[in-house]
Coordinates of C-alpha atoms in Angstrom, one line a residue:
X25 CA 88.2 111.1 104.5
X26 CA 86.5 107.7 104.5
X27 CA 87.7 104.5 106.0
X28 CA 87.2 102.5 102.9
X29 CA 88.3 103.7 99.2
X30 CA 88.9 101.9 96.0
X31 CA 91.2 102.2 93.5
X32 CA 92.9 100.4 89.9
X33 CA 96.0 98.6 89.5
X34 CA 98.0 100.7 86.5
X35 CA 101.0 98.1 86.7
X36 CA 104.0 97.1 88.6
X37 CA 106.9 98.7 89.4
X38 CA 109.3 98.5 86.6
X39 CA 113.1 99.6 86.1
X40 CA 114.9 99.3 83.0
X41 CA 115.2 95.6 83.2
X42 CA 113.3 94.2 86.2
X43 CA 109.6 94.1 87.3
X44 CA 109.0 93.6 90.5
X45 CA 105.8 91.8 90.7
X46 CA 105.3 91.9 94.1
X47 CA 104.9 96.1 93.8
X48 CA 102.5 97.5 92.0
X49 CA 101.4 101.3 91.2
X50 CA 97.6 101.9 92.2
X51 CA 95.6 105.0 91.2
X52 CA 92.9 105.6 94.3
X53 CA 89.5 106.6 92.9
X54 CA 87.2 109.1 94.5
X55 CA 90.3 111.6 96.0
X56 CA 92.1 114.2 94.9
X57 CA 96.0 113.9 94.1
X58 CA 96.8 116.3 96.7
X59 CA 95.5 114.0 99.6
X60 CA 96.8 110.8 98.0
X61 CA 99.5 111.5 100.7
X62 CA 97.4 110.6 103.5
X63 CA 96.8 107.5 102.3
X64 CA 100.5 105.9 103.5
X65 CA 100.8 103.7 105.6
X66 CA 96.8 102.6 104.3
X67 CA 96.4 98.5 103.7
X68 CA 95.3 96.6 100.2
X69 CA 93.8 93.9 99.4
X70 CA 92.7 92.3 96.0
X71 CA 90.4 91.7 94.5
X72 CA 88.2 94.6 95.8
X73 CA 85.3 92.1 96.7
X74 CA 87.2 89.3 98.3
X75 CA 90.4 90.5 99.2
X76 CA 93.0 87.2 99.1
X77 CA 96.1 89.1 98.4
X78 CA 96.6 92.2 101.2
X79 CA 99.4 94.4 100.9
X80 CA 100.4 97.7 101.9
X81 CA 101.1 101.8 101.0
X82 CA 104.8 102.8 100.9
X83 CA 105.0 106.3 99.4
X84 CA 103.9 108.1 96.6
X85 CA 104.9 107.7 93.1
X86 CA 105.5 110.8 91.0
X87 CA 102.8 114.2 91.7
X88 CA 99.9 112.8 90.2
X89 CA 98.4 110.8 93.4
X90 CA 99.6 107.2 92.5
X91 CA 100.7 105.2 95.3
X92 CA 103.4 102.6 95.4
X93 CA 102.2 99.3 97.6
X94 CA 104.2 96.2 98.0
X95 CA 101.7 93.1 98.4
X96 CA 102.7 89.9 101.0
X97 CA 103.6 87.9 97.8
X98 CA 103.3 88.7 94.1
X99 CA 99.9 89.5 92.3
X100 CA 99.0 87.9 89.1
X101 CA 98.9 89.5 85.5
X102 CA 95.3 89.3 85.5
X103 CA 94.9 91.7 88.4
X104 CA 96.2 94.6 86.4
X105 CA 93.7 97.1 85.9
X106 CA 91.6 95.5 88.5
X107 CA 90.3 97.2 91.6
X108 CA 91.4 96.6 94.9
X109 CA 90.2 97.8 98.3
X110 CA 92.1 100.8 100.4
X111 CA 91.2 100.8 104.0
X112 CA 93.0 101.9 107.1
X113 CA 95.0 99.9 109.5
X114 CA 92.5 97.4 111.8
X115 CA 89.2 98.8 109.8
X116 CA 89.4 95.2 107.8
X117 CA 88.4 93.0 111.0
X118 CA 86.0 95.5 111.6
X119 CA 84.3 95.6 108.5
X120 CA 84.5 91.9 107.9
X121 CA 82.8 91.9 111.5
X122 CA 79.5 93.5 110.2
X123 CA 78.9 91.2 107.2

């Protein structure tokens, strides 16, 4: 598996009369459902290109490989259907290292 992935923002986590902006459902491109599991624990950031929102991978939601990820503070409207940037834990300074 990579150390960098991408994926899209489908929305935030909803419940009959809330939204919790600060959650959000992401769909990881580029992997198969089935190994969306290993991806917990994995940090966020958005936008994909110059992450200024980081958050990161709780669980799964539902059996089709989206993820549930709780940002550091809430992410705007716009960002839905955006793509953000996947990476493990201490790969950021590294990458941000070779630029």
């Amino acid at each position: 598996m990579p150390d960098m992935l991408q994926g899209v923002i489908v929305n935030y986590r909803i419940g009959p009369k809330t939204q919790r902006p600060r959650e959000c459902l992401i769909r990881p491109l580029g992997i198969e459902p089935k190994m969306a599991g290993s991806l917990i624990g994995w940090r966020v950031g958005w936008p994909a290109d110059e992450p200024r929102i980081r958050g990161k991978v709780l669980s799964l939601h539902g059996r089709r490989g989206v993820l549930r990820v709780r940002f550091e503070r809430g992410v705007p409207g716009q960002a839905l259907g955006s793509r953000v940037r996947l990476y493990k834990r201490g790969e950021k300074r590294r990458v941000e290292a070779t630029r």
